[in-house]
GROMACS .gro file of C-alpha atoms in nm:
model
  130
    1UNK     CA    1  -1.156  -3.126   1.285
    2UNK     CA    2  -1.046  -2.790   1.143
    3UNK     CA    3  -0.980  -2.629   1.482
    4UNK     CA    4  -0.783  -2.716   1.790
    5UNK     CA    5  -0.976  -2.783   2.108
    6UNK     CA    6  -0.860  -2.787   2.465
    7UNK     CA    7  -0.834  -3.123   2.631
    8UNK     CA    8  -1.142  -3.228   2.815
    9UNK     CA    9  -1.146  -3.184   3.194
   10UNK     CA   10  -1.335  -3.509   3.233
   11UNK     CA   11  -1.177  -3.847   3.188
   12UNK     CA   12  -1.157  -3.990   2.839
   13UNK     CA   13  -1.390  -4.268   2.943
   14UNK     CA   14  -1.681  -4.022   2.990
   15UNK     CA   15  -2.021  -4.109   2.862
   16UNK     CA   16  -2.127  -4.038   2.507
   17UNK     CA   17  -2.358  -3.759   2.622
   18UNK     CA   18  -2.073  -3.572   2.794
   19UNK     CA   19  -1.855  -3.592   2.488
   20UNK     CA   20  -2.140  -3.476   2.264
   21UNK     CA   21  -2.221  -3.182   2.492
   22UNK     CA   22  -1.856  -3.074   2.513
   23UNK     CA   23  -1.815  -3.098   2.134
   24UNK     CA   24  -2.140  -2.906   2.079
   25UNK     CA   25  -2.034  -2.638   2.327
   26UNK     CA   26  -1.694  -2.608   2.155
   27UNK     CA   27  -1.860  -2.564   1.818
   28UNK     CA   28  -2.095  -2.306   1.971
   29UNK     CA   29  -1.801  -2.103   2.107
   30UNK     CA   30  -1.620  -2.112   1.770
   31UNK     CA   31  -1.942  -2.013   1.588
   32UNK     CA   32  -1.990  -1.718   1.825
   33UNK     CA   33  -1.632  -1.599   1.770
   34UNK     CA   34  -1.673  -1.631   1.394
   35UNK     CA   35  -2.000  -1.433   1.407
   36UNK     CA   36  -1.836  -1.159   1.616
   37UNK     CA   37  -1.555  -1.131   1.362
   38UNK     CA   38  -1.800  -1.123   1.073
   39UNK     CA   39  -2.011  -0.852   1.239
   40UNK     CA   40  -1.698  -0.646   1.311
   41UNK     CA   41  -1.568  -0.672   0.953
   42UNK     CA   42  -1.911  -0.593   0.809
   43UNK     CA   43  -1.955  -0.288   1.032
   44UNK     CA   44  -1.611  -0.158   0.930
   45UNK     CA   45  -1.698  -0.199   0.562
   46UNK     CA   46  -2.034  -0.022   0.609
   47UNK     CA   47  -1.872   0.270   0.794
   48UNK     CA   48  -1.606   0.299   0.526
   49UNK     CA   49  -1.869   0.328   0.252
   50UNK     CA   50  -2.077   0.574   0.459
   51UNK     CA   51  -1.777   0.797   0.533
   52UNK     CA   52  -1.663   0.801   0.170
   53UNK     CA   53  -2.013   0.903   0.056
   54UNK     CA   54  -2.037   1.172   0.327
   55UNK     CA   55  -1.693   1.303   0.230
   56UNK     CA   56  -1.783   1.321  -0.138
   57UNK     CA   57  -2.117   1.493  -0.072
   58UNK     CA   58  -1.963   1.744   0.168
   59UNK     CA   59  -1.693   1.827  -0.086
   60UNK     CA   60  -1.962   1.926  -0.334
   61UNK     CA   61  -2.099   2.184  -0.087
   62UNK     CA   62  -1.771   2.317   0.053
   63UNK     CA   63  -1.573   2.326  -0.271
   64UNK     CA   64  -1.272   2.165  -0.106
   65UNK     CA   65  -1.149   1.833  -0.238
   66UNK     CA   66  -1.283   1.525  -0.064
   67UNK     CA   67  -1.062   1.344   0.186
   68UNK     CA   68  -1.053   1.043  -0.045
   69UNK     CA   69  -0.922   1.263  -0.326
   70UNK     CA   70  -0.657   1.420  -0.104
   71UNK     CA   71  -0.539   1.080   0.018
   72UNK     CA   72  -0.526   0.946  -0.339
   73UNK     CA   73  -0.320   1.245  -0.452
   74UNK     CA   74  -0.077   1.201  -0.163
   75UNK     CA   75  -0.044   0.832  -0.242
   76UNK     CA   76   0.032   0.906  -0.608
   77UNK     CA   77   0.291   1.170  -0.511
   78UNK     CA   78   0.453   0.926  -0.270
   79UNK     CA   79   0.473   0.652  -0.534
   80UNK     CA   80   0.618   0.897  -0.786
   81UNK     CA   81   0.889   0.994  -0.539
   82UNK     CA   82   0.964   0.634  -0.450
   83UNK     CA   83   0.957   0.492  -0.804
   84UNK     CA   84   0.999   0.790  -1.037
   85UNK     CA   85   1.113   0.620  -1.359
   86UNK     CA   86   0.919   0.299  -1.390
   87UNK     CA   87   0.818   0.220  -1.743
   88UNK     CA   88   0.563  -0.023  -1.865
   89UNK     CA   89   0.575  -0.202  -2.198
   90UNK     CA   90   0.250  -0.044  -2.312
   91UNK     CA   91   0.272   0.171  -2.624
   92UNK     CA   92  -0.057   0.346  -2.546
   93UNK     CA   93  -0.076   0.426  -2.175
   94UNK     CA   94  -0.376   0.577  -2.002
   95UNK     CA   95  -0.391   0.954  -2.022
   96UNK     CA   96  -0.355   1.000  -1.645
   97UNK     CA   97  -0.062   0.758  -1.623
   98UNK     CA   98   0.177   0.914  -1.873
   99UNK     CA   99   0.370   1.105  -1.609
  100UNK     CA  100   0.406   0.808  -1.375
  101UNK     CA  101   0.505   0.551  -1.634
  102UNK     CA  102   0.739   0.780  -1.822
  103UNK     CA  103   0.559   0.704  -2.149
  104UNK     CA  104   0.577   1.070  -2.247
  105UNK     CA  105   0.958   1.064  -2.225
  106UNK     CA  106   1.160   0.991  -2.536
  107UNK     CA  107   1.289   0.635  -2.547
  108UNK     CA  108   1.539   0.691  -2.829
  109UNK     CA  109   1.907   0.653  -2.757
  110UNK     CA  110   2.103   0.971  -2.820
  111UNK     CA  111   2.470   0.953  -2.909
  112UNK     CA  112   2.707   1.222  -2.791
  113UNK     CA  113   3.038   1.312  -2.955
  114UNK     CA  114   3.356   1.277  -2.758
  115UNK     CA  115   3.581   1.571  -2.694
  116UNK     CA  116   3.920   1.617  -2.539
  117UNK     CA  117   3.924   1.748  -2.188
  118UNK     CA  118   4.215   1.984  -2.129
  119UNK     CA  119   4.437   1.895  -1.835
  120UNK     CA  120   4.381   2.094  -1.519
  121UNK     CA  121   4.635   2.374  -1.465
  122UNK     CA  122   4.906   2.293  -1.217
  123UNK     CA  123   4.893   2.477  -0.889
  124UNK     CA  124   5.203   2.683  -0.806
  125UNK     CA  125   5.444   2.521  -0.567
  126UNK     CA  126   5.420   2.659  -0.212
  127UNK     CA  127   5.695   2.901  -0.108
  128UNK     CA  128   5.954   2.796   0.138
  129UNK     CA  129   5.991   3.032   0.432
  130UNK     CA  130   6.337   3.067   0.576
   0.00000   0.00000   0.00000
């Protein structure tokens, strides 16, 4: 089977009915746990959608940005700070991604000319006190 079951409390030589009932009860318990998990995950997804819609509608009336928008902006700022100079191979990036990908930066190599650096002046020797 696809799940682990506890050993039976009855002897292994129990009747066929006992084994069938214990297997059926085990499947019933696993089905109930699976249903509880499914209901929990579904309710979380529904509340997420409801709260996003409420946030977007309330932002239209208050004029303040929605919580989803604020969180997205913070996420983008955090990723820009963490990975500021990532570049993609795309020649035509999306308009909102030019700052993040660095596509607006020049990719040409610029040569610089060498110059002599004058030596640093020597410091005067410290005076000897007698």
